[in-house]
Short mmCIF file of C-alpha atoms in Angstrom, two decimals:
data_model
loop_
_atom_site.label_atom_id
_atom_site.label_comp_id
_atom_site.label_asym_id
_atom_site.label_seq_id
_atom_site.Cartn_x
_atom_site.Cartn_y
_atom_site.Cartn_z
CA MET A 178 -89.14 268.56 -106.66
CA ARG A 179 -92.12 269.60 -108.75
CA SER A 180 -90.63 270.18 -112.20
CA GLY A 181 -91.32 266.71 -113.52
CA GLN A 182 -88.60 265.10 -111.46
CA ARG A 183 -88.87 263.07 -108.29
CA LEU A 184 -85.82 261.48 -106.72
CA ALA A 185 -85.73 258.61 -104.25
CA VAL A 186 -83.31 258.31 -101.38
CA VAL A 187 -81.15 255.37 -100.34
CA SER A 188 -82.59 252.21 -98.92
CA TRP A 189 -81.14 248.84 -98.89
CA LEU A 190 -80.72 245.14 -99.10
CA THR A 191 -84.30 244.09 -99.60
CA ALA A 192 -85.42 247.62 -98.87
CA LEU A 193 -86.40 250.95 -100.29
CA ALA A 194 -86.62 254.65 -99.89
CA ALA A 195 -88.62 256.82 -102.22
CA SER A 196 -89.24 260.50 -102.47
CA ALA A 197 -92.24 262.51 -103.39
CA SER A 198 -93.02 266.08 -102.41
CA ALA A 199 -96.26 265.12 -100.70
CA SER A 200 -98.82 267.38 -99.06
CA ALA A 201 -100.46 264.72 -96.94
CA THR A 202 -102.66 265.50 -94.00
CA LEU A 203 -102.94 262.88 -91.27
CA ALA A 204 -105.82 262.63 -88.82
CA GLN A 205 -107.52 260.22 -86.46
CA GLU A 206 -110.36 258.36 -88.13
CA GLN A 207 -112.67 258.90 -85.17
CA ARG A 208 -112.69 262.63 -85.91
CA PRO A 209 -111.17 263.26 -89.33
CA GLN A 210 -110.43 266.93 -89.96
CA THR A 211 -109.13 267.04 -93.48
CA GLY A 212 -108.87 270.80 -93.39
CA SER A 213 -106.50 270.71 -90.42
CA HIS A 214 -102.75 270.73 -90.68
CA VAL A 215 -99.84 269.87 -88.44
CA GLU A 216 -98.25 272.99 -87.04
CA PRO A 217 -94.47 272.81 -87.49
CA PRO A 218 -92.58 273.15 -84.19
CA GLY A 219 -90.06 275.95 -84.03
CA ALA A 220 -87.24 273.58 -83.07
CA ALA A 221 -87.64 271.30 -86.09
CA PRO A 222 -84.90 272.85 -88.30
CA GLN A 223 -82.34 272.20 -85.53
CA ALA A 224 -83.60 268.72 -84.67
CA MET A 225 -80.78 266.19 -84.30
CA TYR A 226 -82.74 262.95 -84.12
CA ALA A 227 -86.49 263.30 -84.76
CA ALA A 228 -87.30 265.99 -87.33
CA ARG A 229 -90.96 266.47 -88.16
CA THR A 230 -92.40 266.93 -91.62
CA THR A 231 -93.32 270.53 -92.37
CA HIS A 232 -94.69 272.22 -95.48
CA ASP A 233 -91.21 272.69 -96.98
CA ARG A 234 -89.11 269.78 -95.68
CA ILE A 235 -89.35 266.03 -95.14
CA GLY A 236 -88.99 264.59 -91.65
CA ARG A 237 -86.37 262.06 -90.61
CA ILE A 238 -85.60 259.65 -87.78
CA VAL A 239 -81.98 259.36 -86.69
CA ALA A 240 -80.50 257.19 -83.94
CA PRO A 241 -77.19 257.72 -82.11
CA VAL A 242 -74.97 254.73 -82.94
CA MET A 243 -71.62 253.59 -81.54
CA LEU A 244 -69.27 251.84 -83.98
CA ASN A 245 -66.31 249.89 -82.63
CA GLY A 246 -66.50 251.95 -79.45
CA HIS A 247 -66.44 255.29 -81.29
CA GLY A 248 -69.19 257.81 -81.76
CA PRO A 249 -72.00 258.49 -81.47
CA PHE A 250 -72.66 258.51 -85.20
CA ARG A 251 -76.02 259.52 -86.67
CA PHE A 252 -77.78 256.65 -88.49
CA VAL A 253 -81.14 257.02 -90.24
CA ILE A 254 -83.58 254.36 -89.01
CA ASP A 255 -85.00 252.68 -92.12
CA THR A 256 -87.84 250.23 -91.49
CA GLY A 257 -87.82 249.38 -95.19
CA ALA A 258 -84.25 248.08 -94.96
CA THR A 259 -83.10 244.75 -93.60
CA HIS A 260 -79.43 245.54 -92.98
CA ALA A 261 -77.29 248.36 -91.65
CA ALA A 262 -75.03 250.32 -93.99
CA ILE A 263 -72.31 252.91 -93.55
CA SER A 264 -71.28 256.01 -95.49
CA VAL A 265 -67.89 256.32 -97.15
CA ARG A 266 -67.11 259.28 -94.90
CA THR A 267 -67.78 257.27 -91.73
CA ALA A 268 -65.77 254.28 -92.97
CA GLN A 269 -62.82 256.54 -93.66
CA ALA A 270 -63.10 258.23 -90.26
CA LEU A 271 -62.86 254.80 -88.59
CA ASN A 272 -60.11 253.64 -90.98
CA LEU A 273 -62.26 250.75 -92.20
CA GLN A 274 -60.89 249.33 -95.44
CA THR A 275 -62.86 247.76 -98.25
CA GLN A 276 -61.54 244.61 -99.93
CA PRO A 277 -62.29 243.56 -103.53
CA GLU A 278 -63.32 240.04 -102.52
CA HIS A 279 -65.93 241.30 -100.04
CA THR A 280 -68.94 242.69 -101.89
CA VAL A 281 -72.71 242.30 -101.55
CA MET A 282 -75.61 242.70 -103.93
CA LEU A 283 -77.48 245.84 -102.95
CA ASN A 284 -81.19 245.95 -103.77
CA GLY A 285 -82.41 249.50 -104.09
CA VAL A 286 -85.68 251.06 -105.12
CA THR A 287 -84.92 250.89 -108.85
CA GLY A 288 -82.52 247.95 -109.23
CA SER A 289 -79.58 246.06 -107.80
CA GLU A 290 -75.81 246.30 -108.04
CA SER A 291 -72.69 245.00 -106.34
CA VAL A 292 -71.17 247.29 -103.69
CA ALA A 293 -68.15 247.16 -101.42
CA THR A 294 -68.39 246.33 -97.71
CA VAL A 295 -66.37 246.94 -94.57
CA ALA A 296 -66.04 244.83 -91.42
CA VAL A 297 -67.53 246.36 -88.27
CA ALA A 298 -66.73 244.56 -85.02
CA ARG A 299 -69.54 246.10 -82.97
CA LEU A 300 -72.53 248.36 -83.57
CA GLN A 301 -74.66 249.55 -80.66
CA ALA A 302 -77.81 251.68 -80.80
CA GLY A 303 -79.62 251.74 -77.48
CA GLU A 304 -80.31 248.11 -76.57
CA LEU A 305 -79.58 246.91 -80.10
CA VAL A 306 -76.14 245.31 -80.42
CA LEU A 307 -74.72 243.83 -83.63
CA GLU A 308 -71.33 242.15 -83.71
CA ASN A 309 -68.97 241.10 -86.51
CA GLN A 310 -70.98 242.69 -89.30
CA ARG A 311 -70.09 243.31 -92.95
CA MET A 312 -71.79 246.55 -93.89
CA PRO A 313 -72.35 247.93 -97.41
CA VAL A 314 -70.62 251.24 -98.06
CA LEU A 315 -72.59 254.11 -99.63
CA GLY A 316 -71.27 257.25 -101.20
CA SER A 317 -73.77 259.38 -99.31
CA VAL A 318 -76.77 259.05 -97.03
CA MET A 319 -79.83 261.28 -96.83
CA ALA A 320 -79.88 264.06 -94.24
CA ASN A 321 -76.07 263.95 -94.32
CA ALA A 322 -76.24 261.04 -91.87
CA ASP A 323 -73.39 258.63 -91.16
CA GLY A 324 -75.25 255.46 -92.11
CA ILE A 325 -78.50 253.51 -92.30
CA LEU A 326 -79.88 251.33 -89.52
CA GLY A 327 -82.00 248.48 -90.93
CA VAL A 328 -84.34 246.19 -89.02
CA GLU A 329 -82.14 243.11 -88.60
CA ASN A 330 -82.42 241.84 -85.01
CA PHE A 331 -85.36 244.18 -84.33
CA ALA A 332 -87.77 241.27 -83.73
CA ASP A 333 -87.83 241.89 -79.96
CA LYS A 334 -87.27 245.65 -80.08
CA ARG A 335 -89.36 248.78 -79.56
CA ILE A 336 -88.55 252.04 -81.34
CA LEU A 337 -89.87 255.27 -79.82
CA VAL A 338 -89.74 258.45 -81.89
CA ASP A 339 -90.80 261.66 -80.13
CA PHE A 340 -90.96 264.39 -82.76
CA VAL A 341 -91.95 267.03 -80.22
CA HIS A 342 -88.95 266.54 -77.94
CA ASP A 343 -86.45 265.40 -80.61
CA ARG A 344 -85.93 262.00 -78.99
CA VAL A 345 -85.33 258.52 -80.44
CA GLU A 346 -84.99 255.37 -78.31
CA ILE A 347 -84.29 251.76 -79.29
CA ALA A 348 -85.06 249.34 -76.46
CA ARG A 349 -86.14 245.78 -75.86
CA SER A 350 -89.91 245.45 -76.07
CA ARG A 351 -91.54 244.58 -72.78
CA GLY A 352 -94.99 244.26 -74.29
CA GLU A 353 -96.12 247.75 -73.30
CA ARG A 354 -99.53 248.59 -74.66
CA ALA A 355 -100.18 251.98 -76.22
CA PRO A 356 -100.19 254.84 -73.71
CA ARG A 357 -103.34 256.85 -73.14
CA GLY A 358 -104.06 259.17 -76.05
CA PHE A 359 -102.44 256.88 -78.63
CA ILE A 360 -104.10 254.71 -81.26
CA THR A 361 -102.84 251.26 -82.24
CA VAL A 362 -102.40 249.96 -85.78
CA ALA A 363 -101.76 246.22 -86.23
CA ALA A 364 -98.93 245.29 -88.59
CA ARG A 365 -97.44 242.16 -90.11
CA THR A 366 -93.79 241.52 -90.75
CA ARG A 367 -92.45 239.89 -93.90
CA LEU A 368 -89.16 239.53 -95.77
CA GLY A 369 -86.95 239.96 -92.74
CA GLY A 370 -88.93 242.60 -90.87
CA LEU A 371 -90.74 244.69 -93.49
CA LEU A 372 -93.79 246.31 -91.82
CA VAL A 373 -97.05 245.88 -93.74
CA VAL A 374 -100.47 247.21 -92.68
CA ASP A 375 -103.91 246.87 -94.24
CA ALA A 376 -105.32 249.99 -95.83
CA LEU A 377 -108.40 251.08 -97.78
CA ILE A 378 -109.05 253.50 -100.62
CA GLY A 379 -112.83 253.73 -100.54
CA ARG A 380 -113.81 250.07 -100.29
CA MET A 381 -110.74 248.78 -102.11
CA PRO A 382 -108.23 246.98 -99.86
CA LEU A 383 -104.51 247.42 -100.42
CA LYS A 384 -101.21 246.70 -98.72
CA ALA A 385 -99.26 249.60 -97.24
CA VAL A 386 -95.58 249.31 -96.36
CA VAL A 387 -94.48 251.51 -93.45
CA ASP A 388 -91.03 252.83 -94.35
CA THR A 389 -89.27 255.40 -92.18
CA GLY A 390 -86.41 255.48 -94.69
CA SER A 391 -88.72 256.72 -97.42
CA GLN A 392 -89.19 260.45 -97.85
CA GLY A 393 -92.53 260.06 -99.57
CA THR A 394 -95.04 257.74 -101.19
CA LEU A 395 -94.81 255.25 -104.07
CA GLY A 396 -97.64 253.26 -105.59
CA THR A 397 -97.82 250.24 -107.87
CA GLU A 398 -98.96 250.61 -111.45
CA VAL A 399 -101.76 248.14 -110.62
CA LEU A 400 -103.08 250.61 -108.05
CA ALA A 401 -102.95 253.47 -110.55
CA SER A 402 -104.77 251.38 -113.16
CA THR A 403 -107.43 250.29 -110.68
CA LEU A 404 -108.07 253.91 -109.72
CA GLY A 405 -108.18 254.99 -113.36
CA ILE A 406 -105.05 257.13 -113.02
CA LYS A 407 -103.32 257.54 -116.39
CA VAL A 408 -100.08 259.11 -117.52
CA ASP A 409 -100.57 262.73 -118.59
CA PRO A 410 -98.70 263.05 -121.93
CA ARG A 411 -98.36 266.80 -121.38
CA ARG A 412 -96.23 266.33 -118.28
CA GLN A 413 -92.57 265.41 -118.19
CA PRO A 414 -92.23 261.92 -116.62
CA ASP A 415 -91.09 261.76 -113.03
CA GLU A 416 -87.82 260.01 -112.28
CA VAL A 417 -87.39 257.53 -109.44
CA SER A 418 -83.88 256.75 -108.24
CA GLY A 419 -82.31 255.23 -105.17
CA ALA A 420 -79.21 253.62 -103.70
CA THR A 421 -78.38 251.91 -106.99
CA SER A 422 -77.61 253.56 -110.33
CA PRO A 423 -80.72 252.69 -112.43
CA ILE A 424 -83.38 255.39 -112.82
CA GLN A 425 -86.98 254.42 -113.52
CA PRO A 426 -89.85 256.51 -114.87
CA GLY A 427 -92.98 257.25 -112.90
CA HIS A 428 -96.05 259.47 -112.95
CA SER A 429 -97.62 261.31 -110.06
CA ALA A 430 -101.16 261.89 -108.86
CA LEU A 431 -102.91 263.04 -105.72
CA LEU A 432 -104.78 260.45 -103.64
CA ALA A 433 -107.62 262.15 -101.82
CA ARG A 434 -107.98 259.68 -98.94
CA VAL A 435 -106.37 256.50 -97.62
CA SER A 436 -107.64 254.83 -94.41
CA VAL A 437 -105.40 252.73 -92.16
CA GLU A 438 -107.43 251.45 -89.19
CA GLY A 439 -107.74 254.48 -86.86
CA MET A 440 -105.85 256.80 -89.17
CA VAL A 441 -106.91 258.80 -92.22
CA ILE A 442 -104.37 260.21 -94.68
CA THR A 443 -105.59 262.82 -97.15
CA ASN A 444 -104.07 264.58 -100.12
CA ILE A 445 -101.08 262.30 -100.65
CA ASP A 446 -98.83 263.00 -103.63
CA VAL A 447 -97.97 259.52 -104.95
CA THR A 448 -95.51 258.46 -107.65
CA PHE A 449 -96.79 255.40 -109.52
CA GLY A 450 -94.83 253.03 -111.73
CA ASP A 451 -93.54 249.53 -112.42
CA ILE A 452 -90.85 250.09 -109.85
CA TYR A 453 -88.27 247.40 -109.10
CA ILE A 454 -88.72 247.39 -105.34
CA PHE A 455 -92.37 246.32 -105.59
CA LYS A 456 -91.30 243.32 -107.65
CA LEU A 457 -88.65 242.47 -105.08
CA TRP A 458 -91.31 242.56 -102.38
CA ASN A 459 -93.84 240.57 -104.47
CA LEU A 460 -96.27 243.48 -104.34
CA ASP A 461 -96.12 244.54 -108.00
CA ARG A 462 -99.24 242.61 -109.06
CA GLN A 463 -101.60 244.13 -106.53
CA PRO A 464 -102.68 247.54 -105.21
CA ALA A 465 -99.94 248.66 -102.82
CA ILE A 466 -98.30 251.82 -101.53
CA VAL A 467 -95.38 252.85 -99.36
CA ILE A 468 -96.10 255.19 -96.44
CA GLY A 469 -93.05 257.35 -95.79
CA MET A 470 -91.93 260.26 -93.68
CA ASP A 471 -94.17 262.73 -95.48
CA VAL A 472 -96.98 261.12 -93.48
CA LEU A 473 -95.25 259.63 -90.43
CA GLY A 474 -93.38 262.86 -89.76
CA GLN A 475 -96.66 264.65 -89.02
CA LEU A 476 -97.24 262.65 -85.83
CA ASP A 477 -96.32 263.83 -82.35
CA THR A 478 -95.02 260.38 -81.38
CA LEU A 479 -94.44 257.15 -83.30
CA ILE A 480 -93.81 253.86 -81.52
CA ILE A 481 -92.98 250.70 -83.49
CA ASP A 482 -93.16 247.55 -81.37
CA TYR A 483 -91.80 244.62 -83.35
CA ARG A 484 -92.58 242.11 -80.63
CA LEU A 485 -96.25 243.15 -80.53
CA ARG A 486 -96.27 243.76 -84.30
CA GLU A 487 -98.02 247.07 -83.98
CA LEU A 488 -97.66 250.81 -84.42
CA GLN A 489 -98.64 253.11 -81.58
CA LEU A 490 -99.43 256.61 -82.82
CA LYS A 491 -99.99 259.92 -81.04
CA PHE A 492 -101.54 262.68 -83.11
CA PRO A 493 -100.69 266.37 -82.67
CA GLU A 494 -102.94 268.69 -80.74
CA ARG A 495 -105.03 270.92 -82.99
CA ARG A 496 -106.19 274.41 -82.33
#
């Protein structure tokens, strides 16, 4: 949304999702072609599970999930979230009742608040199985999905997202190295599974959080200050919101180039600010960004191997 307003989407329990209408171009560093663009596949608007980012819509990653033997339900995979959550609509469909004494503190992108939970006896998504869970209940979930799938118990898992063939798989990692034609990006995990990679803007190092639950890109105010990016008083402030009720101000700017090992990202529309989630992640006092689906959704294939602590990326063919 370009008219001075930028809204973030839900992300949870030590997690985030942020939105920005980005125009990022992603390329392999060995042969950067900043003038190239990812050609949107014709099937993308009907994609059920892996929708790619195009010029007018943000991609998403959705997994088929069974709840208490019913389903499949469609859950957004959110690598910036630690826990699973369920929509009100899905809880009602399964006749799951909330109880006043069972609440949790939900940490969203802009703040925290207490929310109701429901008891789920069993959740299964591929080879991921969770039993006897209390899940936060949300009024709505992005992409009209039925819930959010966080990264709890993903330590030995491998997520494969094939944007070309609309396929998402969650399986136990067997230590498979990147297939031919892929590049590998090393990652670290922190705070219960948050994926962090090293990045560069020019010669300046910064931390980049890989968040499939985020529609776009956020940046710390420290990063904006370091780059000399200032608030334009002529523009209406952007608004950043999330799963919780607080709304925080931000200001946007275009980053020309960010390098992440074998990957180059150009022309990224970033919303900067003193945003709560960066404080929660202890990243607010350093240059840091969140890489969301505006960038990741331009790949052909994304593999996240938590056991190997690496991303395996296949770039689209270019004419």
